[in-house]
Coordinates of C-alpha atoms and ligand atoms in Angstrom, one line a residue:
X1 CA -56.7 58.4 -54.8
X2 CA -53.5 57.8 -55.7
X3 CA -51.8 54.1 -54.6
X4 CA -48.1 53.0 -54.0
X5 CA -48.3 49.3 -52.9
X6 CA -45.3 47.6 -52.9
X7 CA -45.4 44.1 -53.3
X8 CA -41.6 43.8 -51.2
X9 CA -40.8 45.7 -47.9
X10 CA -37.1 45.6 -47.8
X11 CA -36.0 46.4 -44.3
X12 CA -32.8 47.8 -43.3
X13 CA -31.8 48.4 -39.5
X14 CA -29.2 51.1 -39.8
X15 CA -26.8 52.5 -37.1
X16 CA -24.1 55.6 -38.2
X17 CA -24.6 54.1 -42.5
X18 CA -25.4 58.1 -43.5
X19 CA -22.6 57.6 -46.5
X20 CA -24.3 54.0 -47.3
X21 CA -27.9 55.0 -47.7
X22 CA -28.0 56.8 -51.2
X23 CA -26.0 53.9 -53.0
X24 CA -28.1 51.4 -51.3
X25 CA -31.4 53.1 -52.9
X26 CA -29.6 53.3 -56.1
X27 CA -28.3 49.5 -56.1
X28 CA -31.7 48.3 -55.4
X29 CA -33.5 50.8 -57.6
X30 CA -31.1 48.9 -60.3
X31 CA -32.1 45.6 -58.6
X32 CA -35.5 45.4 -58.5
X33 CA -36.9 45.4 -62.2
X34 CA -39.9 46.2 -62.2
X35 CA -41.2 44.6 -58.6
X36 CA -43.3 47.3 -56.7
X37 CA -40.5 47.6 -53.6
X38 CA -39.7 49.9 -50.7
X39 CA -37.4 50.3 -48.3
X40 CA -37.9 51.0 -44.5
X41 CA -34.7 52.1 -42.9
X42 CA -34.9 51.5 -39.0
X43 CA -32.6 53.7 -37.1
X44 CA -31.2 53.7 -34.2
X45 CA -30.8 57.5 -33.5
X46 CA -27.5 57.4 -35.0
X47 CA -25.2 59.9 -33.9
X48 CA -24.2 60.7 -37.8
X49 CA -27.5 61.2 -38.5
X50 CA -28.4 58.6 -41.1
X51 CA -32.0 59.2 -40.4
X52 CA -32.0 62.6 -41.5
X53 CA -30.4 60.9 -44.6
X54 CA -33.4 58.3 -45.2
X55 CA -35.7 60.9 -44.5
X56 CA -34.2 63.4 -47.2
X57 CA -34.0 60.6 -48.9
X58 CA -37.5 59.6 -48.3
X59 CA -38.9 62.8 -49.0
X60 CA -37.4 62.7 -53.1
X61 CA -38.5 59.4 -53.1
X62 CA -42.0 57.6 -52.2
X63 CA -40.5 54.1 -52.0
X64 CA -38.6 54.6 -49.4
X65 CA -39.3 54.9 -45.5
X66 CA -37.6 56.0 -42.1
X67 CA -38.4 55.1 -38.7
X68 CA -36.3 56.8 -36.6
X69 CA -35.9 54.7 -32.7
X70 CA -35.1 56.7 -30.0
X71 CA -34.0 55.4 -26.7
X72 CA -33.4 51.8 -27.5
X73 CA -30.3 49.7 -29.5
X74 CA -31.1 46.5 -31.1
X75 CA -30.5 44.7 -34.4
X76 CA -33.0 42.3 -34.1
X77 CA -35.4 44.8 -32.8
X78 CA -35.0 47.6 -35.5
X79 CA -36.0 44.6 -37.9
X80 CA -38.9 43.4 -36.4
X81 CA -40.5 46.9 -36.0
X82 CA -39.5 47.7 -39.8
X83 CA -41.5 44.7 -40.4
X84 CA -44.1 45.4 -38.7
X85 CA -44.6 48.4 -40.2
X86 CA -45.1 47.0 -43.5
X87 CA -48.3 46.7 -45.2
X88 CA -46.5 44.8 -48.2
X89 CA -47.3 40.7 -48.8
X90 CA -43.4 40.0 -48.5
X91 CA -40.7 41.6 -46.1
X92 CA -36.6 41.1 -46.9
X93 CA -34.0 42.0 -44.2
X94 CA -30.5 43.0 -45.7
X95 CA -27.5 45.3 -44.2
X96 CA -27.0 49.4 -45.6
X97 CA -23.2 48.4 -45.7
X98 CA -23.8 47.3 -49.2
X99 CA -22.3 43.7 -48.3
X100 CA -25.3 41.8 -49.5
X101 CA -26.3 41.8 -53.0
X102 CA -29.2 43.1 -53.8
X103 CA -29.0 41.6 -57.3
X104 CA -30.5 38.3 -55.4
X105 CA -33.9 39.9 -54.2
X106 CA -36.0 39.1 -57.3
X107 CA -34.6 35.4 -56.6
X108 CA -35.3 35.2 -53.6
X109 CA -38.5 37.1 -53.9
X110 CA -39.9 34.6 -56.6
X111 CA -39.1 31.6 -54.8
X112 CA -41.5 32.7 -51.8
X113 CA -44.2 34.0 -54.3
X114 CA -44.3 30.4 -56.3
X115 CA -44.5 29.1 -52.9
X116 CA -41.2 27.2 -52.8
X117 CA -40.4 28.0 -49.3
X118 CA -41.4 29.9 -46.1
X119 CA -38.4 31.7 -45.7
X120 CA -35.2 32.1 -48.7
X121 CA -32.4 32.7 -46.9
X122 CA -29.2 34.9 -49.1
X123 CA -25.9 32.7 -48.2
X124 CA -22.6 33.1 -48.7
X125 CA -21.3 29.7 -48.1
X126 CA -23.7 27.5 -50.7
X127 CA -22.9 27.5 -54.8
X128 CA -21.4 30.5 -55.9
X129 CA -21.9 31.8 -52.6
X130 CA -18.6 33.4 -51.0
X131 CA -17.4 35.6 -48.8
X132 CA -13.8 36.0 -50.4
X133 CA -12.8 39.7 -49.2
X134 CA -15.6 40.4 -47.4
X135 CA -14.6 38.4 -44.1
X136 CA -12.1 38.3 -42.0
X137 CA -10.3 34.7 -41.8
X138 CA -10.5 34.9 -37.9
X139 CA -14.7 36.3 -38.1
X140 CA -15.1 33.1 -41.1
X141 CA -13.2 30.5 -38.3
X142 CA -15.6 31.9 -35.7
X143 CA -18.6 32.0 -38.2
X144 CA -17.8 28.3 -38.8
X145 CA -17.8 27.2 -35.6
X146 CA -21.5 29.5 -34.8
X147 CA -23.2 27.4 -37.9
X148 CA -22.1 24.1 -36.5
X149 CA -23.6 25.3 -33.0
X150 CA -26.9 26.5 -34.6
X151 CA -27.5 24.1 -36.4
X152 CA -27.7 22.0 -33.2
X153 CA -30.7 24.5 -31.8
X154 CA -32.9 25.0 -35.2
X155 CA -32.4 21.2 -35.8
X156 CA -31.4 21.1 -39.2
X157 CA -29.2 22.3 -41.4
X158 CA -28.9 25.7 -43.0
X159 CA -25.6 26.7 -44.7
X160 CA -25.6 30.0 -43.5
X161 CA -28.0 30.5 -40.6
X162 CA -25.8 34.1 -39.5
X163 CA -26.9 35.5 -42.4
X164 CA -28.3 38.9 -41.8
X165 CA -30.4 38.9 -45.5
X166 CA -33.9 37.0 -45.6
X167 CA -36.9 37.2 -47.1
X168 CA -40.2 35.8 -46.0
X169 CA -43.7 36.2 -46.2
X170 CA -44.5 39.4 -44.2
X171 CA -47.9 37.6 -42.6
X172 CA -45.0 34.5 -41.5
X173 CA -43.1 37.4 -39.8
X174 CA -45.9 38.9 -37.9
X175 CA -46.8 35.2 -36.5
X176 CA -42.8 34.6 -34.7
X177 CA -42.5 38.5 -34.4
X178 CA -43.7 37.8 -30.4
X179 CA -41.2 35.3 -29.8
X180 CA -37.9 37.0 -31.2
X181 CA -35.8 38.6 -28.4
X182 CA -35.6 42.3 -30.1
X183 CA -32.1 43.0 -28.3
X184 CA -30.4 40.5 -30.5
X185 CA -27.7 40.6 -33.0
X186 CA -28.9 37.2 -34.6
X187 CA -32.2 37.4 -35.9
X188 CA -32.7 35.2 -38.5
X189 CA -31.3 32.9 -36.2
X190 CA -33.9 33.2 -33.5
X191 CA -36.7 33.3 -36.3
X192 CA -35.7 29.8 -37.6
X193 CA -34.7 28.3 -33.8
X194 CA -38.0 29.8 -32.7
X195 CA -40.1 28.2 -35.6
X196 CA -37.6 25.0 -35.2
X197 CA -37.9 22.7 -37.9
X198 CA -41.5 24.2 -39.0
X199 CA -40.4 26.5 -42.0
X200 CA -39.3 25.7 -45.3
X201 CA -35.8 26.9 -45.8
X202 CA -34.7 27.6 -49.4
X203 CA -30.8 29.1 -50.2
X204 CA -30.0 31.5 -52.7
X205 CA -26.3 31.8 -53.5
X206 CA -24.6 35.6 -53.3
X207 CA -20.8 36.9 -53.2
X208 CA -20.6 38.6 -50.1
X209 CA -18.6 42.3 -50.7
X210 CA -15.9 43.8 -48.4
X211 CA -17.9 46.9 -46.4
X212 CA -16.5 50.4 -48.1
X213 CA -18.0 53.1 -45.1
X214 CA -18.9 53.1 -41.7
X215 CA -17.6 50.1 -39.6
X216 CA -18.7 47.0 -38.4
X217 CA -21.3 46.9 -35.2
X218 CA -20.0 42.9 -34.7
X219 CA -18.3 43.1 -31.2
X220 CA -17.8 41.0 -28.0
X221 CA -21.4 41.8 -27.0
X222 CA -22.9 40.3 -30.5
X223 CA -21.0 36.9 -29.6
X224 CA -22.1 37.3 -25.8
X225 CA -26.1 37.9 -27.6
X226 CA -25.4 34.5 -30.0
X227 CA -24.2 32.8 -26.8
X228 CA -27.4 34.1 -24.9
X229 CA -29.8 32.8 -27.8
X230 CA -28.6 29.6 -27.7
X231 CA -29.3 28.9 -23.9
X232 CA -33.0 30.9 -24.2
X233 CA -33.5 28.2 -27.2
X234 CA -32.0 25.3 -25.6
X235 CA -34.4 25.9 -22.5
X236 CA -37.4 26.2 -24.4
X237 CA -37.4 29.4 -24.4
X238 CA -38.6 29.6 -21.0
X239 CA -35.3 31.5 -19.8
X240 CA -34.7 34.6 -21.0
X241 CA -31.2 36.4 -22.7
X242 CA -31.7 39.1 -20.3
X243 CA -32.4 36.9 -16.8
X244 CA -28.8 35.0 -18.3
X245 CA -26.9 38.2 -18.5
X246 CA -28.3 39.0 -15.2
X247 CA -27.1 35.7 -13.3
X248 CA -23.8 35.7 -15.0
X249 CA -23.3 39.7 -13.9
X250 CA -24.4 38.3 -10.3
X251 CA -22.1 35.6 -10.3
X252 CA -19.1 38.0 -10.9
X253 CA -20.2 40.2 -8.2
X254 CA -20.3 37.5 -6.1
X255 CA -16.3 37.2 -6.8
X256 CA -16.1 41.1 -6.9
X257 CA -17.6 41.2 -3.3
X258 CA -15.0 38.6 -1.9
X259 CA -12.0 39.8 -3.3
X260 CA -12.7 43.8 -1.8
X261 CA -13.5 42.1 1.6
X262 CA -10.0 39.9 1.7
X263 CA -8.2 43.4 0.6
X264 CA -10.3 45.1 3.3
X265 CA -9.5 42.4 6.0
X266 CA -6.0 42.2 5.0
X267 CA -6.5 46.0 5.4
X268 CA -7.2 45.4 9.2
X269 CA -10.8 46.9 8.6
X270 CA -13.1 45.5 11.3
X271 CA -15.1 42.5 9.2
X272 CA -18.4 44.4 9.1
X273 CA -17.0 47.5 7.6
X274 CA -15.0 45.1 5.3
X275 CA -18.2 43.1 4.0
X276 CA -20.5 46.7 3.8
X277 CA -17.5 48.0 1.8
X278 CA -17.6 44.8 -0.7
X279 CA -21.5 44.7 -1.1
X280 CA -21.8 49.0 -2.3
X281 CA -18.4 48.0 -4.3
X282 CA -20.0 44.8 -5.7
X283 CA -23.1 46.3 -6.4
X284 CA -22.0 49.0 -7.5
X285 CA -20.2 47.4 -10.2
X286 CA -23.2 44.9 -10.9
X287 CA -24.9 47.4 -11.8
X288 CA -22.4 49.1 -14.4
X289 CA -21.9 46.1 -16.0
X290 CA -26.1 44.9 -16.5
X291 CA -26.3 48.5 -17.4
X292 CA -23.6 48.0 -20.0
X293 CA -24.2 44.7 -21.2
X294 CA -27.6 43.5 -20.2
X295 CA -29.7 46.4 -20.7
X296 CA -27.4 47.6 -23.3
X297 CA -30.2 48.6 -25.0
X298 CA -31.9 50.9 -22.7
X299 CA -28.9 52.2 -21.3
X300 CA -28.9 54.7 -18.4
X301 CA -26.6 57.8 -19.4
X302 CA -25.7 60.8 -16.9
X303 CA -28.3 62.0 -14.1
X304 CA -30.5 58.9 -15.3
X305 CA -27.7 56.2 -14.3
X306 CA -26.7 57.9 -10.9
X307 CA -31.2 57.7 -9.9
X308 CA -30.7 54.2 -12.1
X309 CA -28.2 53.6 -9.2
X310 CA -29.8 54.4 -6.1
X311 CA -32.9 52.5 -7.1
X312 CA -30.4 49.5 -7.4
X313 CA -29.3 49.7 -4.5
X314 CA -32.5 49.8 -2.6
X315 CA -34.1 46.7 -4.9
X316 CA -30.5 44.9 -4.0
X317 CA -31.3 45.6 -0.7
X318 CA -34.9 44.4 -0.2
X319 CA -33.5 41.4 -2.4
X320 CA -31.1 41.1 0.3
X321 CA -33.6 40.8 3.4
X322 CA -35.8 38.6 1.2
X323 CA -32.9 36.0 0.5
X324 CA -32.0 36.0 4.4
X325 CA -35.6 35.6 5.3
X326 CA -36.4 32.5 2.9
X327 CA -32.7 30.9 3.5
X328 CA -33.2 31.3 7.3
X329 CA -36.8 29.5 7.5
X330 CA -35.5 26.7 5.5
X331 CA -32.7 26.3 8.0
X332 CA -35.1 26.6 10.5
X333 CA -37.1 24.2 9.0
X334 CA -34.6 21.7 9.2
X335 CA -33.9 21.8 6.0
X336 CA -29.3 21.1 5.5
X337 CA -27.9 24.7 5.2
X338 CA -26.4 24.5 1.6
X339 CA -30.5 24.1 0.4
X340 CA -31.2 27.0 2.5
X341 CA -28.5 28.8 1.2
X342 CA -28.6 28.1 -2.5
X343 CA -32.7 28.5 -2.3
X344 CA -32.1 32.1 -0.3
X345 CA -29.8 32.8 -3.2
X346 CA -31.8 31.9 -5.8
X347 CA -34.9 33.9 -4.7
X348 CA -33.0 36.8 -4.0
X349 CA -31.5 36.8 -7.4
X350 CA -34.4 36.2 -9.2
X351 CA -36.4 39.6 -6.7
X352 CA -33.1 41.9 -7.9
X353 CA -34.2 40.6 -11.5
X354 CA -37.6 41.0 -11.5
X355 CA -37.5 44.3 -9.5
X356 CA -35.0 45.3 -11.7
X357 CA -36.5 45.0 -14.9
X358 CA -39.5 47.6 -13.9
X359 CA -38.0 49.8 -11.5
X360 CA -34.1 50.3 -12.7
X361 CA -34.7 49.3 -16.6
X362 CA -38.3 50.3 -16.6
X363 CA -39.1 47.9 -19.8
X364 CA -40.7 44.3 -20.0
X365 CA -38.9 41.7 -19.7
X366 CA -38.5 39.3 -22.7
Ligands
GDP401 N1 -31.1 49.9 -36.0 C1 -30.0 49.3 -35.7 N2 -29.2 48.8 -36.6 C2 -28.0 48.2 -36.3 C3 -27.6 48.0 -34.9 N3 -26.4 47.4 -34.9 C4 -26.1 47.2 -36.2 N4 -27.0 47.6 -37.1 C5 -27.1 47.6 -38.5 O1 -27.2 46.2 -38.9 C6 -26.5 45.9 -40.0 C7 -25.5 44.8 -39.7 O2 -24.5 45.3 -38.9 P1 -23.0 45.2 -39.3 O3 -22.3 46.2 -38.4 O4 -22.8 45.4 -40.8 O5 -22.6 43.8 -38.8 P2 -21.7 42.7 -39.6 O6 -22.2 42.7 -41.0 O7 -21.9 41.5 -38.9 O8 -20.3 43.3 -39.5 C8 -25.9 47.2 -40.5 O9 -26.8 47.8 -41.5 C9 -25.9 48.0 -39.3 O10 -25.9 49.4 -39.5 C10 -28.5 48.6 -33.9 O11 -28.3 48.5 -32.7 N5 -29.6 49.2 -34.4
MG402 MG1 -22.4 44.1 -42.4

């Protein structure tokens, strides 16, 4: 029988990179020497259709592989599944927007097979490393300040613990793999806060390059994901990204709901038809925004949102009666009325969560 096994899974999570892929396969066909290597594209379904590209791709080429996602968006999650699919003794992450250099993979690739380190990390801010062009001076201010702040939650340092290119050995992978949060941006990141202080970290120096196609995925919800990684780390991990998001939607509702019922009491509406209008506006809105932001991943689109919808509402409701029930028998229970109310709060909250998460989002929770 005839055998391909690749000593190096390099995994790429791709989302609308059709005009990066070819190049890519070239670069690292030039890069790799003569290192048994594949690549795994993971896409995201992206509307330009760079899978078909991998796959055409794929099919001149044995070395290189496609998993096509549908239904879910995630960096982090597209990585850990490439990896995961890899049989090889070594996995490296990298972008398709050619910003990384691929020149650096036998490097890094050598350092993990003479067992230097547990995970070689490409970085543009140690040695030659540099980022001149490639990075915006606003995005390396911001980057800055994101290294100083992670450092603080993987305990040590690490010049460059944003980077998106790794390697490590594949079997290391497989042990955090359960731990990562899959809807994140950050994933390194997680790996090494998840692992704290447990891995050896070695740095290999690169130039980062300016990106030539496609455009940036970095947004507002990336920062909001590095934000929500660094309170799931600094609890322990014991509360979840998503269960964050969640609160933080709730707590704007909250200011939603009062704001439409001053407007509809200004309005002269009798106070009950004031407050009904503020909860269906306020929950309403809560869930547009968890559908945008926290679930982002498994968003609800068209007739799926408006069922997505009406199943909110009902959970919200039964979340409702369950908050006035508990908050009622601690007043009852002579308990003072602002622990009755925050503890009414709190379980109704975390019902609308839970409920949520397998009715509305139908997914487990992480
Ligand atoms: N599969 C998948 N890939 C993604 C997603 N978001 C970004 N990517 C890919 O992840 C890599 C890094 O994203 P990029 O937009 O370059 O981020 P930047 O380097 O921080 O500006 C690129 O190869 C993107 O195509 C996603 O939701 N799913
Ligand atoms: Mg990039």
């Amino acid at each position: 029988m005839q055998s391909f096994s690749p000593t190096v899974s390099v995994v790429v999570p791709t989302f609308n990179e059709s005009q990066n892929l070819p190049r890519l396969v070239g670069l690292l066909d030039k890069a790799m020497g003569d290192i048994a290597w594949e690549v795994v594209f993971v896409d995201d379904d992206s509307p330009d259709g760079t899978w078909k590209v991998a796959k055409q791709l794929a099919m001149d080429d044995v070395r290189v592989r496609c998993i096509r996602r549908v239904g879910r968006r995630g960096l982090a999650g597209a990585c850990i599944e490439g990896a995961l699919s890899s049989a090889a003794p070594y996995v490296a992450v990298m972008d398709a927007d050619l910003q990384h250099d691929e020149t650096i993979l036998p490097d890094m690739l050598a350092t993990l097979q003479k067992d230097e380190a547990d995970i070689v990390i490409g970085s543009r801010f140690v040695g030659d490393g540099s980022s001149e062009g490639g990075f915006s001076a606003r995005r390396a201010f911001a980057s800055r300040v994101a290294t100083h702040l992670a450092a603080f939650i993987i305990g040590r340092q690490v010049s460059d613990p944003m980077s998106g290119f790794f390697a490590l050995k594949r079997e290391v992978f497989e042990a955090v793999a359960l731990n990562l949060v899959p809807s994140g941006f950050k994933i390194l990141l997680d790996i090494l806060a998840s692992t704290r202080g447990r891995m050896r970290v070695a740095e290999v120096a690169y130039r980062f390059r300016s990106r030539q196609e496609g455009l940036s995925k970095f947004d507002t919800r990336a920062i909001l994901d590095f934000l929500g990684l660094l309170l799931h780390r600094l609890t322990g991990g014991t509360v979840s990204v998503r269960f964050l998001f969640f609160m933080i939607v709730g707590a704007i509702g909250l200011a939603i709901h009062l704001v439409v019922l001053r407007i509809g009491l200004l309005g002269e509406l009798g106070f009950e038809v004031a407050q009904s209008a503020a909860t269906v506006v306020a929950m309403t809105s809560n869930f547009l925004v968890n559908n945008l932001l926290t679930y982002s991943d498994m968003k609800l689109r068209g007739t799926a949102a408006l069922a997505g919808l009406l199943k909110f509402y009902v959970v919200c409701g039964v979340g409702a009666l369950a908050n006035i029930g508990v908050a009622s028998w601690l007043f009852v229970s002579n308990e003072s009325w602002w622990i009755a109310g925050i503890a009414g709060v709190i379980v109704g909250a975390t019902f609308n969560y839970t409920m949520s998460s397998i009715f509305v989002w139908r997914q487990q929770q992480n």
